[in-house]
Short mmCIF file of C-alpha atoms in Angstrom, two decimals:
data_model
loop_
_atom_site.label_atom_id
_atom_site.label_comp_id
_atom_site.label_asym_id
_atom_site.label_seq_id
_atom_site.Cartn_x
_atom_site.Cartn_y
_atom_site.Cartn_z
CA UNK A 1213 -17.74 -11.35 26.40
CA UNK A 1214 -19.95 -10.75 23.36
CA UNK A 1215 -23.53 -12.13 23.36
CA UNK A 1216 -25.78 -13.00 20.41
CA UNK A 1217 -28.67 -15.34 19.50
CA UNK A 1218 -27.25 -17.17 16.43
CA UNK A 1219 -23.72 -17.60 15.25
CA UNK A 1220 -23.17 -18.67 11.65
CA UNK A 1221 -19.72 -20.12 10.96
CA UNK A 1222 -18.81 -19.77 7.23
CA UNK A 1223 -19.36 -16.88 4.87
CA UNK A 1224 -20.00 -18.78 1.62
CA UNK A 1225 -23.41 -19.06 -0.01
CA UNK A 1226 -24.83 -21.36 2.71
CA UNK A 1227 -23.55 -19.09 5.54
CA UNK A 1228 -24.82 -15.93 3.90
CA UNK A 1229 -28.31 -17.47 3.33
CA UNK A 1230 -28.38 -18.75 6.90
CA UNK A 1231 -27.40 -15.47 8.42
CA UNK A 1232 -29.99 -13.55 6.37
CA UNK A 1233 -32.75 -16.05 7.34
CA UNK A 1234 -31.81 -15.96 11.04
CA UNK A 1235 -31.85 -12.19 11.04
CA UNK A 1236 -35.21 -12.12 9.28
CA UNK A 1237 -36.45 -14.52 11.95
CA UNK A 1238 -35.78 -11.95 14.65
CA UNK A 1239 -32.50 -13.39 15.99
CA UNK A 1240 -29.42 -11.29 16.68
CA UNK A 1241 -27.03 -12.90 14.25
CA UNK A 1242 -23.24 -12.92 13.91
CA UNK A 1243 -21.39 -14.41 10.95
CA UNK A 1244 -17.76 -15.60 11.30
CA UNK A 1245 -15.59 -16.15 8.23
CA UNK A 1246 -11.88 -17.15 8.14
CA UNK A 1247 -11.21 -15.40 4.83
CA UNK A 1248 -10.93 -11.60 4.35
CA UNK A 1249 -13.93 -11.50 1.99
CA UNK A 1250 -17.33 -13.06 2.06
CA UNK A 1251 -18.54 -15.31 -0.81
CA UNK A 1252 -16.69 -18.58 -0.22
CA UNK A 1253 -15.55 -20.58 -3.27
CA UNK A 1254 -17.89 -18.50 -5.48
CA UNK A 1255 -15.28 -15.74 -5.63
CA UNK A 1256 -13.09 -17.78 -7.96
CA UNK A 1257 -15.87 -19.44 -10.04
CA UNK A 1258 -16.00 -16.98 -12.97
CA UNK A 1259 -17.94 -19.40 -15.25
CA UNK A 1260 -21.68 -19.04 -15.50
CA UNK A 1261 -24.44 -21.51 -14.71
CA UNK A 1262 -25.23 -20.37 -11.17
CA UNK A 1263 -28.67 -19.20 -10.05
CA UNK A 1264 -30.86 -20.94 -12.62
CA UNK A 1265 -33.11 -22.43 -9.94
CA UNK A 1266 -33.11 -19.56 -7.39
CA UNK A 1267 -33.06 -16.56 -9.69
CA UNK A 1268 -34.00 -18.00 -13.06
CA UNK A 1269 -30.90 -16.42 -14.41
CA UNK A 1270 -27.53 -17.65 -15.55
CA UNK A 1271 -24.96 -15.89 -13.31
CA UNK A 1272 -21.24 -16.29 -12.68
CA UNK A 1273 -20.12 -17.24 -9.17
CA UNK A 1274 -19.13 -13.70 -8.13
CA UNK A 1275 -22.44 -12.35 -9.46
CA UNK A 1276 -24.36 -14.88 -7.50
CA UNK A 1277 -22.43 -14.14 -4.29
CA UNK A 1278 -22.78 -10.39 -4.75
CA UNK A 1279 -26.55 -10.59 -4.51
CA UNK A 1280 -26.43 -12.23 -1.04
CA UNK A 1281 -23.49 -10.03 0.12
CA UNK A 1282 -25.45 -6.91 -0.83
CA UNK A 1283 -28.54 -8.20 1.00
CA UNK A 1284 -26.34 -9.11 3.99
CA UNK A 1285 -24.94 -5.63 4.18
CA UNK A 1286 -28.33 -4.00 3.77
CA UNK A 1287 -29.65 -6.09 6.60
CA UNK A 1288 -26.91 -4.73 8.88
CA UNK A 1289 -25.77 -8.18 10.03
CA UNK A 1290 -22.40 -8.16 11.84
CA UNK A 1291 -19.54 -10.14 10.28
CA UNK A 1292 -16.13 -11.02 11.65
CA UNK A 1293 -13.79 -11.80 8.72
CA UNK A 1294 -10.23 -13.15 8.93
CA UNK A 1295 -11.50 -14.81 12.12
CA UNK A 1296 -10.75 -18.41 13.16
CA UNK A 1297 -12.90 -20.40 15.53
CA UNK A 1298 -10.62 -22.34 17.85
CA UNK A 1299 -13.08 -23.83 20.38
CA UNK A 1300 -16.80 -24.28 20.97
CA UNK A 1301 -18.26 -25.45 24.29
CA UNK A 1302 -21.93 -26.41 24.82
CA UNK A 1303 -23.48 -25.11 28.05
CA UNK A 1304 -26.87 -25.46 29.68
CA UNK A 1305 -28.09 -22.25 28.03
CA UNK A 1306 -26.33 -22.43 24.69
CA UNK A 1307 -22.72 -22.22 23.45
CA UNK A 1308 -19.49 -20.43 24.30
CA UNK A 1309 -17.26 -19.87 21.26
CA UNK A 1310 -13.62 -18.89 21.28
CA UNK A 1311 -12.27 -17.16 18.15
CA UNK A 1312 -9.02 -15.49 17.12
CA UNK A 1313 -8.40 -12.59 14.76
CA UNK A 1314 -6.13 -9.55 14.43
CA UNK A 1315 -7.67 -7.86 17.51
CA UNK A 1316 -6.93 -10.84 19.74
CA UNK A 1317 -8.93 -13.64 21.40
CA UNK A 1318 -12.73 -13.26 21.32
CA UNK A 1319 -15.29 -15.02 23.53
CA UNK A 1320 -18.85 -15.12 22.20
CA UNK A 1321 -21.98 -16.72 23.59
CA UNK A 1322 -25.00 -17.80 21.49
CA UNK A 1323 -28.19 -19.81 21.84
CA UNK A 1324 -27.75 -21.59 18.49
CA UNK A 1325 -25.05 -22.37 15.95
CA UNK A 1326 -25.23 -22.83 12.14
CA UNK A 1327 -22.24 -24.72 10.68
CA UNK A 1328 -21.78 -23.61 7.09
CA UNK A 1329 -18.14 -24.60 6.81
CA UNK A 1330 -18.24 -26.01 3.31
CA UNK A 1331 -15.98 -28.80 2.06
CA UNK A 1332 -12.39 -29.46 1.07
CA UNK A 1333 -10.84 -31.36 -1.81
CA UNK A 1334 -9.18 -34.73 -1.65
CA UNK A 1335 -5.44 -34.68 -2.30
CA UNK A 1336 -2.99 -36.97 -4.08
CA UNK A 1337 -2.10 -38.66 -0.82
CA UNK A 1338 -5.73 -39.44 -0.10
CA UNK A 1339 -6.00 -41.36 -3.36
CA UNK A 1340 -2.67 -43.20 -2.81
CA UNK A 1341 -0.71 -42.14 -5.86
CA UNK A 1342 2.89 -43.40 -5.69
CA UNK A 1343 6.04 -41.52 -6.48
CA UNK A 1344 7.95 -38.48 -5.31
CA UNK A 1345 6.52 -35.11 -4.17
CA UNK A 1346 7.41 -32.75 -6.98
CA UNK A 1347 5.79 -29.37 -7.67
CA UNK A 1348 3.04 -29.42 -10.25
CA UNK A 1349 0.36 -31.48 -8.43
CA UNK A 1350 -2.71 -29.29 -7.81
CA UNK A 1351 -6.26 -29.84 -6.73
CA UNK A 1352 -8.63 -28.45 -9.28
CA UNK A 1353 -9.75 -25.76 -6.84
CA UNK A 1354 -6.12 -24.66 -6.29
CA UNK A 1355 -5.52 -24.47 -10.07
CA UNK A 1356 -8.67 -22.40 -10.37
CA UNK A 1357 -7.51 -20.04 -7.63
CA UNK A 1358 -4.14 -19.53 -9.36
CA UNK A 1359 -5.80 -18.64 -12.72
CA UNK A 1360 -8.92 -16.78 -11.74
CA UNK A 1361 -7.75 -14.84 -8.62
CA UNK A 1362 -3.97 -14.69 -8.96
CA UNK A 1363 -3.70 -14.46 -12.74
CA UNK A 1364 -1.01 -17.20 -12.82
CA UNK A 1365 -0.88 -20.23 -15.18
CA UNK A 1366 -0.05 -23.37 -13.20
CA UNK A 1367 0.58 -25.54 -16.26
CA UNK A 1368 1.27 -25.72 -19.94
CA UNK A 1369 0.58 -29.43 -20.51
CA UNK A 1370 -1.41 -31.38 -17.95
CA UNK A 1371 -3.36 -34.48 -17.11
CA UNK A 1372 -6.62 -34.26 -15.08
CA UNK A 1373 -7.51 -37.15 -12.72
CA UNK A 1374 -11.16 -37.36 -11.88
CA UNK A 1375 -14.25 -36.29 -13.82
CA UNK A 1376 -15.92 -34.27 -11.05
CA UNK A 1377 -17.52 -30.99 -12.12
CA UNK A 1378 -14.67 -28.74 -10.99
CA UNK A 1379 -12.20 -30.94 -12.88
CA UNK A 1380 -14.32 -30.71 -16.08
CA UNK A 1381 -14.66 -26.91 -15.73
CA UNK A 1382 -10.90 -26.60 -15.22
CA UNK A 1383 -10.25 -28.70 -18.33
CA UNK A 1384 -12.14 -26.06 -20.28
CA UNK A 1385 -10.60 -23.11 -18.36
CA UNK A 1386 -7.03 -24.28 -18.94
CA UNK A 1387 -7.70 -24.90 -22.59
CA UNK A 1388 -9.11 -21.40 -23.03
CA UNK A 1389 -6.00 -19.99 -21.38
CA UNK A 1390 -3.68 -21.86 -23.80
CA UNK A 1391 -2.76 -24.95 -21.90
CA UNK A 1392 -2.91 -28.43 -23.42
CA UNK A 1393 -5.12 -30.80 -21.49
CA UNK A 1394 -3.98 -34.29 -22.57
CA UNK A 1395 -6.99 -36.03 -21.15
CA UNK A 1396 -9.31 -36.52 -18.19
CA UNK A 1397 -8.94 -39.93 -16.48
CA UNK A 1398 -11.68 -41.41 -14.38
CA UNK A 1399 -11.28 -44.64 -12.37
CA UNK A 1400 -15.04 -45.38 -12.45
CA UNK A 1401 -16.79 -46.82 -15.47
CA UNK A 1402 -19.11 -43.74 -15.68
CA UNK A 1403 -18.28 -40.04 -15.40
CA UNK A 1404 -18.77 -38.27 -12.10
CA UNK A 1405 -19.77 -34.76 -13.33
CA UNK A 1406 -23.04 -33.30 -14.56
CA UNK A 1407 -24.03 -34.18 -18.07
CA UNK A 1408 -24.04 -30.56 -19.13
CA UNK A 1409 -20.42 -30.14 -18.02
CA UNK A 1410 -19.40 -33.26 -19.91
CA UNK A 1411 -20.65 -31.71 -23.13
CA UNK A 1412 -19.75 -28.04 -22.56
CA UNK A 1413 -16.29 -28.66 -21.08
CA UNK A 1414 -14.96 -31.79 -22.77
CA UNK A 1415 -16.95 -32.59 -25.85
CA UNK A 1416 -17.10 -28.99 -27.15
CA UNK A 1417 -13.27 -28.65 -26.70
CA UNK A 1418 -12.30 -32.15 -28.01
CA UNK A 1419 -10.76 -33.07 -24.68
CA UNK A 1420 -10.61 -36.92 -24.33
CA UNK A 1421 -12.27 -38.66 -21.37
CA UNK A 1422 -10.75 -42.01 -20.39
CA UNK A 1423 -13.06 -44.13 -18.20
CA UNK A 1424 -11.87 -47.05 -16.02
CA UNK A 1425 -8.34 -45.62 -15.97
CA UNK A 1426 -6.43 -43.90 -13.23
CA UNK A 1427 -3.06 -42.34 -12.40
CA UNK A 1428 -0.87 -44.74 -10.43
CA UNK A 1429 2.48 -42.93 -10.20
CA UNK A 1430 4.06 -39.50 -10.65
CA UNK A 1431 7.56 -38.77 -11.91
CA UNK A 1432 9.92 -35.85 -11.27
CA UNK A 1433 12.09 -34.34 -8.55
CA UNK A 1434 11.68 -30.62 -8.38
CA UNK A 1435 8.86 -30.45 -10.92
CA UNK A 1436 6.46 -33.06 -12.26
CA UNK A 1437 7.76 -34.51 -15.57
CA UNK A 1438 5.28 -37.34 -16.25
CA UNK A 1439 2.52 -39.54 -14.80
CA UNK A 1440 1.75 -43.17 -15.20
CA UNK A 1441 -1.83 -44.18 -16.05
CA UNK A 1442 -3.28 -47.63 -15.86
CA UNK A 1443 -6.57 -49.32 -16.67
CA UNK A 1444 -8.50 -50.61 -13.64
CA UNK A 1445 -10.88 -53.52 -13.13
CA UNK A 1446 -14.44 -53.41 -11.64
CA UNK A 1447 -12.94 -53.20 -8.16
CA UNK A 1448 -10.92 -50.21 -9.43
CA UNK A 1449 -7.62 -52.16 -8.99
CA UNK A 1450 -4.81 -51.61 -11.58
CA UNK A 1451 -4.70 -54.17 -14.36
CA UNK A 1452 -1.19 -55.51 -14.94
CA UNK A 1453 0.31 -54.74 -18.33
CA UNK A 1454 -1.92 -51.75 -19.11
CA UNK A 1455 0.27 -48.92 -17.74
CA UNK A 1456 1.59 -46.13 -19.96
CA UNK A 1457 3.71 -43.07 -19.22
CA UNK A 1458 2.50 -39.61 -20.18
CA UNK A 1459 4.81 -36.65 -20.26
CA UNK A 1460 3.34 -33.53 -18.64
CA UNK A 1461 4.23 -30.71 -16.25
CA UNK A 1462 1.16 -30.86 -14.02
CA UNK A 1463 -1.46 -33.21 -12.57
CA UNK A 1464 -4.79 -31.62 -11.73
CA UNK A 1465 -6.85 -33.62 -9.14
CA UNK A 1466 -10.63 -33.66 -9.13
CA UNK A 1467 -11.09 -36.70 -6.98
CA UNK A 1468 -13.87 -35.77 -4.68
CA UNK A 1469 -14.94 -33.39 -1.94
CA UNK A 1470 -15.13 -33.96 1.82
CA UNK A 1471 -17.49 -31.95 4.05
CA UNK A 1472 -15.50 -29.86 6.57
CA UNK A 1473 -16.75 -30.90 9.96
CA UNK A 1474 -13.95 -30.68 12.53
CA UNK A 1475 -16.02 -28.20 14.57
CA UNK A 1476 -19.07 -30.47 14.42
CA UNK A 1477 -16.94 -33.43 15.61
CA UNK A 1478 -15.57 -31.34 18.49
CA UNK A 1479 -19.15 -30.78 19.64
CA UNK A 1480 -19.98 -34.49 19.47
CA UNK A 1481 -22.20 -34.20 16.42
CA UNK A 1482 -22.99 -37.62 14.91
CA UNK A 1483 -21.85 -37.96 11.28
CA UNK A 1484 -23.35 -40.02 8.47
CA UNK A 1485 -20.65 -42.33 7.01
CA UNK A 1486 -22.29 -42.03 3.59
CA UNK A 1487 -22.41 -38.24 3.28
CA UNK A 1488 -19.54 -37.50 5.64
CA UNK A 1489 -21.77 -34.75 7.06
CA UNK A 1490 -23.92 -34.52 10.16
CA UNK A 1491 -27.05 -36.66 10.67
CA UNK A 1492 -29.91 -34.14 10.85
CA UNK A 1493 -33.67 -33.76 10.91
CA UNK A 1494 -35.84 -31.91 8.48
CA UNK A 1495 -35.00 -28.52 10.08
CA UNK A 1496 -31.28 -29.40 9.58
CA UNK A 1497 -30.61 -29.63 13.30
CA UNK A 1498 -27.90 -32.17 14.04
CA UNK A 1499 -27.80 -34.74 16.91
CA UNK A 1500 -26.70 -31.93 19.23
CA UNK A 1501 -29.52 -29.57 20.27
CA UNK A 1502 -29.04 -26.10 18.88
CA UNK A 1503 -26.43 -27.06 16.28
CA UNK A 1504 -27.56 -26.80 12.67
CA UNK A 1505 -25.70 -27.76 9.49
CA UNK A 1506 -26.20 -26.66 5.88
CA UNK A 1507 -24.60 -26.45 2.46
CA UNK A 1508 -21.66 -28.58 1.52
CA UNK A 1509 -20.82 -29.18 5.18
CA UNK A 1510 -24.01 -31.18 5.34
CA UNK A 1511 -23.55 -33.04 2.03
CA UNK A 1512 -21.92 -32.17 -1.27
CA UNK A 1513 -24.44 -30.40 -3.58
CA UNK A 1514 -24.37 -30.13 -7.33
CA UNK A 1515 -25.97 -26.67 -7.49
CA UNK A 1516 -25.27 -23.59 -5.36
CA UNK A 1517 -29.00 -22.87 -5.47
CA UNK A 1518 -29.63 -25.85 -3.20
CA UNK A 1519 -26.74 -24.79 -0.94
CA UNK A 1520 -28.51 -21.46 -0.38
CA UNK A 1521 -31.84 -23.22 0.10
CA UNK A 1522 -30.43 -25.38 2.89
CA UNK A 1523 -28.82 -22.28 4.46
CA UNK A 1524 -32.15 -20.50 4.56
CA UNK A 1525 -33.79 -23.50 6.19
CA UNK A 1526 -31.04 -23.85 8.83
CA UNK A 1527 -30.98 -20.12 9.57
CA UNK A 1528 -34.76 -19.95 10.06
CA UNK A 1529 -34.72 -23.02 12.30
CA UNK A 1530 -31.86 -21.67 14.37
CA UNK A 1531 -33.72 -18.42 14.96
CA UNK A 1532 -36.75 -20.38 16.10
CA UNK A 1533 -34.78 -22.82 18.17
CA UNK A 1534 -35.84 -23.51 21.76
CA UNK A 1535 -34.79 -26.38 24.08
CA UNK A 1536 -37.91 -28.44 23.55
CA UNK A 1537 -37.91 -32.20 23.94
CA UNK A 1538 -37.01 -33.84 20.67
CA UNK A 1539 -39.43 -36.38 19.07
CA UNK A 1540 -37.90 -37.87 15.95
CA UNK A 1541 -38.09 -40.94 13.70
CA UNK A 1542 -35.50 -42.25 11.23
CA UNK A 1543 -35.86 -42.16 7.45
CA UNK A 1544 -34.63 -45.51 6.12
CA UNK A 1545 -33.56 -46.28 2.54
CA UNK A 1546 -32.93 -49.45 0.53
CA UNK A 1547 -29.56 -50.24 -1.14
CA UNK A 1548 -30.50 -48.34 -4.30
CA UNK A 1549 -29.92 -45.09 -2.49
CA UNK A 1550 -26.34 -43.83 -2.02
CA UNK A 1551 -27.67 -41.48 0.70
CA UNK A 1552 -30.57 -39.36 1.77
CA UNK A 1553 -30.71 -36.06 3.63
CA UNK A 1554 -32.25 -35.46 6.15
CA UNK A 1555 -31.75 -38.76 7.83
CA UNK A 1556 -34.30 -38.05 10.61
CA UNK A 1557 -37.74 -36.38 10.80
CA UNK A 1558 -38.73 -34.11 13.76
CA UNK A 1559 -42.38 -34.98 14.58
CA UNK A 1560 -42.79 -31.44 15.97
CA UNK A 1561 -41.99 -29.88 12.56
CA UNK A 1562 -44.16 -31.73 10.01
CA UNK A 1563 -46.53 -28.84 9.36
CA UNK A 1564 -44.93 -27.95 6.01
CA UNK A 1565 -43.54 -29.99 3.19
CA UNK A 1566 -40.18 -31.57 3.94
CA UNK A 1567 -37.40 -31.24 1.30
CA UNK A 1568 -35.51 -34.49 0.82
CA UNK A 1569 -32.20 -34.69 -1.16
CA UNK A 1570 -30.88 -38.00 -2.40
CA UNK A 1571 -28.56 -39.71 -4.86
CA UNK A 1572 -28.88 -43.16 -6.40
CA UNK A 1573 -26.29 -45.79 -5.66
CA UNK A 1574 -25.89 -46.58 -9.36
CA UNK A 1575 -27.39 -45.59 -12.73
CA UNK A 1576 -31.09 -46.52 -12.73
CA UNK A 1577 -33.58 -46.29 -15.62
CA UNK A 1578 -37.35 -46.41 -15.47
CA UNK A 1579 -37.84 -46.62 -11.73
CA UNK A 1580 -40.26 -45.53 -9.06
CA UNK A 1581 -39.40 -43.98 -5.70
CA UNK A 1582 -41.90 -45.24 -3.10
CA UNK A 1583 -42.47 -43.77 0.41
CA UNK A 1584 -43.72 -46.33 2.85
CA UNK A 1585 -45.30 -45.78 6.28
CA UNK A 1586 -45.41 -48.99 8.24
CA UNK A 1587 -45.11 -50.89 4.98
CA UNK A 1588 -48.03 -48.95 3.49
CA UNK A 1589 -47.36 -47.00 0.33
CA UNK A 1590 -48.14 -43.29 0.74
CA UNK A 1591 -46.22 -41.72 -2.22
CA UNK A 1592 -44.87 -42.89 -5.52
CA UNK A 1593 -42.79 -40.84 -7.98
CA UNK A 1594 -41.46 -42.06 -11.32
CA UNK A 1595 -37.97 -41.31 -12.55
CA UNK A 1596 -36.94 -42.16 -16.11
CA UNK A 1597 -33.22 -41.81 -15.30
CA UNK A 1598 -31.12 -41.48 -12.11
CA UNK A 1599 -27.35 -41.02 -11.98
CA UNK A 1600 -25.18 -40.91 -8.81
CA UNK A 1601 -23.47 -37.65 -9.88
CA UNK A 1602 -26.75 -35.84 -10.14
CA UNK A 1603 -28.50 -35.05 -6.85
CA UNK A 1604 -32.30 -35.26 -6.74
CA UNK A 1605 -34.67 -33.06 -4.75
CA UNK A 1606 -38.06 -34.19 -3.54
CA UNK A 1607 -40.76 -32.48 -1.59
CA UNK A 1608 -42.84 -34.77 0.73
CA UNK A 1609 -45.89 -33.75 2.77
CA UNK A 1610 -45.84 -35.70 6.00
CA UNK A 1611 -48.38 -33.52 7.79
CA UNK A 1612 -51.43 -35.70 7.07
CA UNK A 1613 -49.78 -39.03 7.83
CA UNK A 1614 -50.26 -38.94 11.66
CA UNK A 1615 -46.68 -40.09 12.29
CA UNK A 1616 -45.74 -41.22 15.79
CA UNK A 1617 -42.56 -42.22 17.50
CA UNK A 1618 -43.30 -45.86 16.58
CA UNK A 1619 -43.78 -45.18 12.88
CA UNK A 1620 -41.49 -46.96 10.40
CA UNK A 1621 -40.83 -44.50 7.60
CA UNK A 1622 -38.94 -45.95 4.63
CA UNK A 1623 -37.95 -44.99 1.06
CA UNK A 1624 -37.65 -47.70 -1.54
CA UNK A 1625 -36.71 -47.79 -5.22
CA UNK A 1626 -38.66 -50.06 -7.57
CA UNK A 1627 -36.85 -50.72 -10.81
CA UNK A 1628 -39.02 -51.82 -13.76
#
């Protein structure tokens, strides 16, 4: 049986940052990754735009990952790659983890866990597209894997469903490789991707964006031959008489990401129905003592810089973890917030500024975010423009507020 202090599950940017932080915090650290190579999804993201916040440079995905991988190797942290975690059991003193790789079945004990398992893409079946099951229906990440890692073109003429960032980036990538992107279709009335990607990936390449329209049916037996698109109403229900058939050989799906939390669920970790990730406190510890969550497993981030930031926080906290009695209060929000992370505040850890991430429920202009303690305003910050696709980051100093277990801590949005 192998023993260690902290186990980090996931070798992407969040996991690498968490492992480095835990090791620097004095903990014996082991990282487990199911793929043969570290780096996560960054390995196939050859476009630039990574690292602007963290490194003040514009890096490609592999360049960004390489910096943490090099630091990881220099720190001498142990990594088990091509290794799958099959079971985790909580004990009185920590955790017993069972994993499988080419050498056989491994049993490892640890005092704390960091779940950096990332997220997965929604598929055609999860958005209820009717029709047969022909070849030629890809998630945007799969299409990106084919082109950037395998050197294979998945399509010559395609339709993209969903205006998430990876879909926008793939619209540009496919166009650069010679494919025809007939259009990007988005069921919502507003686009889902970052503004910069809308301009750099669609506008600059004359790729049309169709809002309030979605794909309702696919055609083809062995290979996709066409899709049916239809306008939708405010409830995103198809409008009769608006359907049209578009000939194409592929449908690329960019219809959302889901945090990967099967291991968290198996441990009894409480999930937030809004983020689909764990409910956590400001140290990113979940509802289960000793289990920390970070990166896209916690909530879907816009920028990898913030994924790494949360990994550093979780890794540091995991190294410092001890089985002290928890004293927490909830952070409550009004309906103008789509979600907020963390959802709880540990009263034992308010000595430094707390980083809060949030998204607005809808597009808001000229508004103030107000922090209230027992209905008393303690902080106000003005925002000229908030959009749901763009995550916001806020630092709040709770140290001087004398918070207690009975404190009501709430966040409100005042729209002018």
